[in-house]
Amino acid sequence: EPEVTQTPSHQVTQMGQEVILRCVPISNHLYFYWYRQILGQKVEFLVSFYNNEISEKSEIFDDQFSVERPDGSNFTLKIRSTKLEDSAMYFCASTRDRGINIQYFGAGTRLSVL
Amino acid sequence: AQKVTQAQTEISVVEKEDVTLDCVYETRDTTYYLFWYKQPPSGELVFLIRRNSFDEQNEISGRYSWNFQKSTSSFNFTITASQVVDSAVYFCALSGPSYNTDKLIFGTGTRLQVFP
């Protein structure tokens, strides 16, 4: 069964460093998303992406964040200068049909900012 | 504004008990979608069900069933004859009409522990 793949599973970084979280969405999906879950809290929407453009972003997704689809398979989330409060689980999701909108999630990348 | 409330933070049951997880939502949209996701201890989010606002039929899938009631803005999830493998955090989520937004708005989740 096709799945969303995220790497790495755990990323440790120093405050102020740049990190790139990688995702390979399901191959025939066209809509991509990043969500964040701070430990013990709810899952929060960050950004949606379609046709090489951001469709929607939340207040959390400020200038420190960017997304990119550098090739036909990868979808990345970059945090330019990490802060302690960026420590969270980051989930990538994808869907084939925005109308039906069943978003399939990856296993997540746990980001620890020290 | 859209909001999802899962008032039950944690529920503990013994295997074979039935358990219902509550979900109450708020939205001004007439077209919207409701979801349940499961997050097992391994951490991934697993899709369980999607419902649109025009379909109030209850749904049953094996031991799982869902009760959608627009009159009370609720979308509750029942597990019949619970098993240890059902232990997980369960999230209810809401999204608005697709012409406007497709982001999922999650509740805070209910942690279900099923003991043998």
Short mmCIF file of C-alpha atoms in Angstrom, two decimals:
data_model
loop_
_atom_site.label_atom_id
_atom_site.label_comp_id
_atom_site.label_asym_id
_atom_site.label_seq_id
_atom_site.Cartn_x
_atom_site.Cartn_y
_atom_site.Cartn_z
CA GLU A 1 0.00 0.00 0.00
CA PRO A 2 1.46 3.39 -0.96
CA GLU A 3 2.50 5.58 1.92
CA VAL A 4 3.92 8.96 2.74
CA THR A 5 7.58 8.69 3.73
CA GLN A 6 9.36 11.17 5.97
CA THR A 7 13.05 11.47 6.72
CA PRO A 8 14.74 11.68 9.10
CA SER A 9 12.61 10.17 11.83
CA HIS A 10 14.44 12.25 14.43
CA GLN A 11 16.47 15.41 13.89
CA VAL A 12 18.46 17.09 16.61
CA THR A 13 19.76 20.59 15.98
CA GLN A 14 21.18 23.57 17.77
CA MET A 15 19.15 26.73 18.14
CA GLY A 16 19.74 29.06 15.22
CA GLN A 17 20.60 26.30 12.78
CA GLU A 18 18.72 25.60 9.58
CA VAL A 19 16.93 22.30 9.17
CA ILE A 20 15.26 20.66 6.21
CA LEU A 21 12.63 18.03 6.78
CA ARG A 22 11.93 15.76 3.86
CA CYS A 23 8.83 14.04 2.67
CA VAL A 24 7.96 11.81 -0.25
CA PRO A 25 4.19 12.02 -0.77
CA ILE A 26 2.16 9.24 -2.34
CA SER A 27 3.10 9.23 -6.00
CA ASN A 28 -0.18 10.21 -7.68
CA HIS A 29 -1.12 12.79 -5.07
CA LEU A 30 -1.18 16.46 -6.00
CA TYR A 31 -1.83 18.30 -2.75
CA PHE A 32 0.70 18.40 0.03
CA TYR A 33 0.65 19.58 3.61
CA TRP A 34 2.77 20.10 6.67
CA TYR A 35 1.41 19.89 10.18
CA ARG A 36 3.08 20.21 13.55
CA GLN A 37 2.41 18.57 16.89
CA ILE A 38 4.13 19.95 19.94
CA LEU A 39 4.60 17.17 22.49
CA GLY A 40 1.30 16.27 24.14
CA GLN A 41 -0.67 18.83 22.19
CA LYS A 42 -2.94 18.78 19.19
CA VAL A 43 -1.90 18.58 15.58
CA GLU A 44 -1.74 22.03 13.97
CA PHE A 45 -1.84 22.96 10.31
CA LEU A 46 1.18 24.78 8.93
CA VAL A 47 0.88 24.98 5.16
CA SER A 48 -0.72 23.49 2.09
CA PHE A 49 0.94 23.31 -1.31
CA TYR A 50 -0.35 22.68 -4.79
CA ASN A 51 1.02 23.21 -8.26
CA ASN A 52 4.30 24.51 -6.88
CA GLU A 53 2.63 27.19 -4.84
CA ILE A 54 1.52 27.67 -1.28
CA SER A 55 -2.28 27.41 -1.20
CA GLU A 56 -2.78 28.33 2.40
CA LYS A 57 -0.64 28.89 5.47
CA SER A 58 -1.28 29.36 9.15
CA GLU A 59 -0.03 32.07 11.48
CA ILE A 60 2.63 29.65 12.67
CA PHE A 61 4.14 29.52 9.18
CA ASP A 62 6.13 32.75 9.36
CA ASP A 63 9.16 33.91 7.39
CA GLN A 64 11.36 31.34 9.09
CA PHE A 65 9.52 28.57 7.28
CA SER A 66 9.54 27.68 3.62
CA VAL A 67 8.39 24.74 1.53
CA GLU A 68 9.59 23.42 -1.74
CA ARG A 69 9.01 20.61 -4.18
CA PRO A 70 12.52 20.40 -5.60
CA ASP A 71 11.76 17.48 -7.91
CA GLY A 72 8.87 15.24 -8.88
CA SER A 73 8.88 13.24 -5.69
CA ASN A 74 10.16 15.22 -2.70
CA PHE A 75 8.40 17.85 -0.65
CA THR A 76 10.49 19.70 1.91
CA LEU A 77 9.96 21.97 4.88
CA LYS A 78 12.83 24.29 5.75
CA ILE A 79 13.17 26.14 9.00
CA ARG A 80 15.81 28.83 8.53
CA SER A 81 16.87 29.59 12.07
CA THR A 82 15.42 27.16 14.55
CA LYS A 83 14.12 28.23 17.93
CA LEU A 84 13.55 26.13 21.03
CA GLU A 85 9.80 26.38 20.47
CA ASP A 86 10.14 24.74 17.06
CA SER A 87 10.73 21.44 18.85
CA ALA A 88 7.82 19.27 17.77
CA MET A 89 6.76 16.37 15.61
CA TYR A 90 6.33 17.49 12.02
CA PHE A 91 3.94 15.56 9.84
CA CYS A 92 3.74 15.61 6.09
CA ALA A 93 0.46 14.65 4.41
CA SER A 94 -0.84 14.33 0.90
CA THR A 95 -4.10 13.84 -0.90
CA ARG A 96 -5.05 13.12 -4.48
CA ASP A 97 -8.40 14.85 -4.49
CA ARG A 98 -8.87 18.12 -2.62
CA GLY A 99 -12.63 17.70 -2.75
CA ILE A 100 -12.58 14.39 -0.95
CA ASN A 101 -9.61 15.57 1.10
CA ILE A 102 -8.58 12.35 2.76
CA GLN A 103 -5.10 13.33 3.83
CA TYR A 104 -2.64 10.52 4.34
CA PHE A 105 0.08 11.23 6.84
CA GLY A 106 3.66 10.16 7.15
CA ALA A 107 5.14 8.80 10.37
CA GLY A 108 6.52 12.23 11.24
CA THR A 109 9.91 13.76 11.97
CA ARG A 110 10.63 14.56 15.57
CA LEU A 111 12.62 17.81 15.67
CA SER A 112 14.53 18.56 18.85
CA VAL A 113 16.06 22.02 19.09
CA LEU A 114 18.69 22.33 21.82
CA ALA B 1 -14.18 30.17 13.54
CA GLN B 2 -13.90 26.43 13.29
CA LYS B 3 -13.17 24.40 16.37
CA VAL B 4 -13.12 20.78 17.48
CA THR B 5 -13.52 19.78 21.10
CA GLN B 6 -12.64 16.39 22.51
CA ALA B 7 -13.49 16.77 26.16
CA GLN B 8 -12.20 13.35 27.18
CA THR B 9 -8.47 13.61 27.68
CA GLU B 10 -7.92 9.99 28.63
CA ILE B 11 -10.09 6.89 28.86
CA SER B 12 -9.08 3.56 30.33
CA VAL B 13 -11.04 0.38 29.73
CA VAL B 14 -10.55 -3.31 30.09
CA GLU B 15 -10.49 -5.48 26.99
CA LYS B 16 -13.87 -6.34 25.52
CA GLU B 17 -15.52 -3.26 26.95
CA ASP B 18 -17.26 -0.90 24.57
CA VAL B 19 -15.98 2.67 24.57
CA THR B 20 -17.26 5.89 22.99
CA LEU B 21 -15.02 8.82 22.15
CA ASP B 22 -16.80 12.13 21.97
CA CYS B 23 -16.24 14.87 19.42
CA VAL B 24 -18.06 18.19 19.25
CA TYR B 25 -17.37 20.67 16.50
CA GLU B 26 -18.13 24.28 15.68
CA THR B 27 -18.38 25.75 12.22
CA ARG B 28 -20.43 28.33 10.36
CA ASP B 29 -20.10 26.49 7.09
CA THR B 30 -22.98 24.43 5.78
CA THR B 31 -20.60 22.19 3.86
CA TYR B 32 -17.84 20.64 5.89
CA TYR B 33 -16.09 17.36 6.52
CA LEU B 34 -15.37 15.43 9.66
CA PHE B 35 -12.61 12.91 10.21
CA TRP B 36 -11.20 10.55 12.77
CA TYR B 37 -7.53 9.68 12.88
CA LYS B 38 -5.72 7.21 15.11
CA GLN B 39 -2.22 7.84 16.47
CA PRO B 40 -0.78 4.60 17.85
CA PRO B 41 2.29 4.64 20.12
CA SER B 42 4.52 4.49 17.04
CA GLY B 43 3.41 8.06 16.28
CA GLU B 44 1.97 8.04 12.79
CA LEU B 45 -1.51 9.36 12.04
CA VAL B 46 -3.79 6.76 10.54
CA PHE B 47 -6.94 7.80 8.71
CA LEU B 48 -10.08 6.05 9.96
CA ILE B 49 -13.11 7.78 8.47
CA ARG B 50 -14.35 10.85 6.62
CA ARG B 51 -17.91 12.16 6.70
CA ASN B 52 -19.43 15.08 4.82
CA SER B 53 -21.99 17.34 6.39
CA PHE B 54 -24.81 16.14 4.16
CA ASP B 55 -24.46 12.52 5.12
CA GLU B 56 -25.79 11.85 8.59
CA GLN B 57 -25.98 8.13 8.17
CA ASN B 58 -24.17 6.28 10.87
CA GLU B 59 -21.36 4.06 9.72
CA ILE B 60 -20.07 0.76 10.96
CA SER B 61 -16.78 -0.80 10.02
CA GLY B 62 -16.08 -3.98 11.92
CA ARG B 63 -15.79 -3.06 15.59
CA TYR B 64 -15.81 0.66 14.81
CA SER B 65 -18.91 2.77 14.44
CA TRP B 66 -19.53 6.48 14.08
CA ASN B 67 -22.54 8.52 15.08
CA PHE B 68 -22.89 11.87 13.31
CA GLN B 69 -25.56 14.23 14.63
CA LYS B 70 -25.77 17.68 13.12
CA SER B 71 -28.39 18.75 15.66
CA THR B 72 -25.83 18.47 18.44
CA SER B 73 -22.73 19.12 16.25
CA SER B 74 -21.27 15.83 17.34
CA PHE B 75 -19.38 13.05 15.60
CA ASN B 76 -18.80 10.33 18.15
CA PHE B 77 -16.74 7.20 17.69
CA THR B 78 -17.52 3.88 19.34
CA ILE B 79 -15.24 0.90 19.58
CA THR B 80 -17.08 -2.30 20.38
CA ALA B 81 -15.33 -5.09 22.26
CA SER B 82 -12.13 -3.10 22.61
CA GLN B 83 -8.76 -4.77 22.23
CA VAL B 84 -5.30 -3.90 23.50
CA VAL B 85 -4.30 -2.94 19.94
CA ASP B 86 -6.89 -0.17 20.07
CA SER B 87 -4.71 1.67 22.57
CA ALA B 88 -3.82 4.95 20.90
CA VAL B 89 -4.62 8.63 20.79
CA TYR B 90 -7.67 9.32 18.66
CA PHE B 91 -8.13 12.68 16.97
CA CYS B 92 -11.30 14.13 15.56
CA ALA B 93 -10.78 16.71 12.82
CA LEU B 94 -12.83 19.16 10.77
CA SER B 95 -12.26 20.79 7.42
CA GLY B 96 -14.26 23.44 5.66
CA PRO B 97 -15.68 23.44 2.16
CA SER B 98 -12.98 22.46 -0.31
CA TYR B 99 -13.50 25.56 -2.46
CA ASN B 100 -12.32 27.57 0.54
CA THR B 101 -9.87 25.48 2.50
CA ASP B 102 -8.66 21.93 2.88
CA LYS B 103 -6.70 22.27 6.09
CA LEU B 104 -7.63 19.91 8.88
CA ILE B 105 -8.47 21.37 12.26
CA PHE B 106 -7.81 18.82 14.94
CA GLY B 107 -9.17 18.37 18.42
CA THR B 108 -6.81 17.82 21.30
CA GLY B 109 -7.22 14.07 21.09
CA THR B 110 -8.40 11.35 23.45
CA ARG B 111 -5.88 8.85 24.74
CA LEU B 112 -7.47 5.42 24.95
CA GLN B 113 -5.78 2.76 27.04
CA VAL B 114 -7.13 -0.75 26.78
CA PHE B 115 -5.89 -3.09 29.47
CA PRO B 116 -5.86 -6.88 29.12
#
